[in-house]
Amino acid sequence: IEAKFELPKFLFAGLKKGDKIGRIIYLCNGRMIVSAPIILCEDAIAIKYRFNFIDWIKNIFLRIRYK
């Protein structure tokens, strides 16, 4: 028995619990036995990395400045 996953290469954040993001297929000798959806079990929230990165850089300069 072989398992094959069908998933997108990339997903955008903002997905909600219960959203279908792909499927799993079980094969036996190359023939499909059964398939089932892959569903999120929790929300995938968006994180604003740009702002976090800028804050991180500011903190580095503040540490250097006050040493």
PDB file of C-alpha atoms in Angstrom:
ATOM      1  CA  ILE A   1       0.000   0.000   0.000  1.00  0.00           C
ATOM      2  CA  GLU A   2       1.272   3.444  -0.961  1.00  0.00           C
ATOM      3  CA  ALA A   3       0.074   6.884   0.149  1.00  0.00           C
ATOM      4  CA  LYS A   4       0.170   9.810  -2.255  1.00  0.00           C
ATOM      5  CA  PHE A   5      -0.434  13.378  -1.147  1.00  0.00           C
ATOM      6  CA  GLU A   6      -1.911  16.021  -3.426  1.00  0.00           C
ATOM      7  CA  LEU A   7      -1.049  19.393  -1.929  1.00  0.00           C
ATOM      8  CA  PRO A   8      -0.417  22.807  -3.459  1.00  0.00           C
ATOM      9  CA  LYS A   9       3.203  23.978  -3.493  1.00  0.00           C
ATOM     10  CA  PHE A  10       2.210  27.108  -1.586  1.00  0.00           C
ATOM     11  CA  LEU A  11      -0.723  28.219   0.557  1.00  0.00           C
ATOM     12  CA  PHE A  12      -1.537  31.759   1.614  1.00  0.00           C
ATOM     13  CA  ALA A  13      -2.217  32.407   5.278  1.00  0.00           C
ATOM     14  CA  GLY A  14      -5.704  33.334   6.306  1.00  0.00           C
ATOM     15  CA  LEU A  15      -7.081  29.834   5.904  1.00  0.00           C
ATOM     16  CA  LYS A  16      -9.715  28.744   8.381  1.00  0.00           C
ATOM     17  CA  LYS A  17     -10.247  25.594  10.389  1.00  0.00           C
ATOM     18  CA  GLY A  18     -12.140  23.133   8.201  1.00  0.00           C
ATOM     19  CA  ASP A  19     -10.762  24.414   4.866  1.00  0.00           C
ATOM     20  CA  LYS A  20      -9.789  21.656   2.428  1.00  0.00           C
ATOM     21  CA  ILE A  21      -6.158  22.089   1.348  1.00  0.00           C
ATOM     22  CA  GLY A  22      -5.543  18.878  -0.558  1.00  0.00           C
ATOM     23  CA  ARG A  23      -6.141  15.163  -0.446  1.00  0.00           C
ATOM     24  CA  ILE A  24      -4.453  11.874   0.378  1.00  0.00           C
ATOM     25  CA  ILE A  25      -4.804   8.903  -1.935  1.00  0.00           C
ATOM     26  CA  TYR A  26      -4.093   5.311  -0.929  1.00  0.00           C
ATOM     27  CA  LEU A  27      -2.924   3.019  -3.726  1.00  0.00           C
ATOM     28  CA  CYS A  28      -2.459  -0.725  -3.926  1.00  0.00           C
ATOM     29  CA  ASN A  29      -0.445  -1.981  -6.899  1.00  0.00           C
ATOM     30  CA  GLY A  30      -0.925   1.423  -8.537  1.00  0.00           C
ATOM     31  CA  ARG A  31      -4.719   1.382  -8.226  1.00  0.00           C
ATOM     32  CA  MET A  32      -6.577   3.799  -5.981  1.00  0.00           C
ATOM     33  CA  ILE A  33      -8.196   2.162  -2.982  1.00  0.00           C
ATOM     34  CA  VAL A  34      -9.553   5.262  -1.295  1.00  0.00           C
ATOM     35  CA  SER A  35      -8.965   9.015  -1.115  1.00  0.00           C
ATOM     36  CA  ALA A  36      -9.766  11.515   1.591  1.00  0.00           C
ATOM     37  CA  PRO A  37      -9.535  15.301   1.862  1.00  0.00           C
ATOM     38  CA  ILE A  38      -6.799  16.939   3.923  1.00  0.00           C
ATOM     39  CA  ILE A  39      -8.552  19.492   6.105  1.00  0.00           C
ATOM     40  CA  LEU A  40      -7.046  22.111   8.426  1.00  0.00           C
ATOM     41  CA  CYS A  41      -7.616  21.365  12.094  1.00  0.00           C
ATOM     42  CA  GLU A  42      -6.894  24.973  13.126  1.00  0.00           C
ATOM     43  CA  ASP A  43      -6.756  28.450  11.591  1.00  0.00           C
ATOM     44  CA  ALA A  44      -3.624  29.505   9.689  1.00  0.00           C
ATOM     45  CA  ILE A  45      -3.376  33.191  10.533  1.00  0.00           C
ATOM     46  CA  ALA A  46      -1.316  35.691   8.590  1.00  0.00           C
ATOM     47  CA  ILE A  47       1.792  37.066  10.294  1.00  0.00           C
ATOM     48  CA  LYS A  48       3.097  40.411   9.151  1.00  0.00           C
ATOM     49  CA  TYR A  49       6.791  39.554   8.871  1.00  0.00           C
ATOM     50  CA  ARG A  50       7.692  42.918   7.375  1.00  0.00           C
ATOM     51  CA  PHE A  51       6.732  44.733  10.557  1.00  0.00           C
ATOM     52  CA  ASN A  52       8.308  42.099  12.786  1.00  0.00           C
ATOM     53  CA  PHE A  53      11.529  42.270  10.775  1.00  0.00           C
ATOM     54  CA  ILE A  54      11.641  46.081  11.011  1.00  0.00           C
ATOM     55  CA  ASP A  55      11.077  45.913  14.777  1.00  0.00           C
ATOM     56  CA  TRP A  56      13.853  43.344  15.061  1.00  0.00           C
ATOM     57  CA  ILE A  57      16.295  45.615  13.202  1.00  0.00           C
ATOM     58  CA  LYS A  58      15.300  48.598  15.369  1.00  0.00           C
ATOM     59  CA  ASN A  59      15.930  46.562  18.511  1.00  0.00           C
ATOM     60  CA  ILE A  60      19.409  45.618  17.312  1.00  0.00           C
ATOM     61  CA  PHE A  61      20.316  49.281  16.766  1.00  0.00           C
ATOM     62  CA  LEU A  62      18.854  50.258  20.134  1.00  0.00           C
ATOM     63  CA  ARG A  63      20.958  47.605  21.871  1.00  0.00           C
ATOM     64  CA  ILE A  64      24.116  48.790  20.108  1.00  0.00           C
ATOM     65  CA  ARG A  65      23.345  52.423  20.870  1.00  0.00           C
ATOM     66  CA  TYR A  66      22.840  51.904  24.600  1.00  0.00           C
ATOM     67  CA  LYS A  67      25.787  49.561  25.241  1.00  0.00           C
TER      68      LYS A  67
END
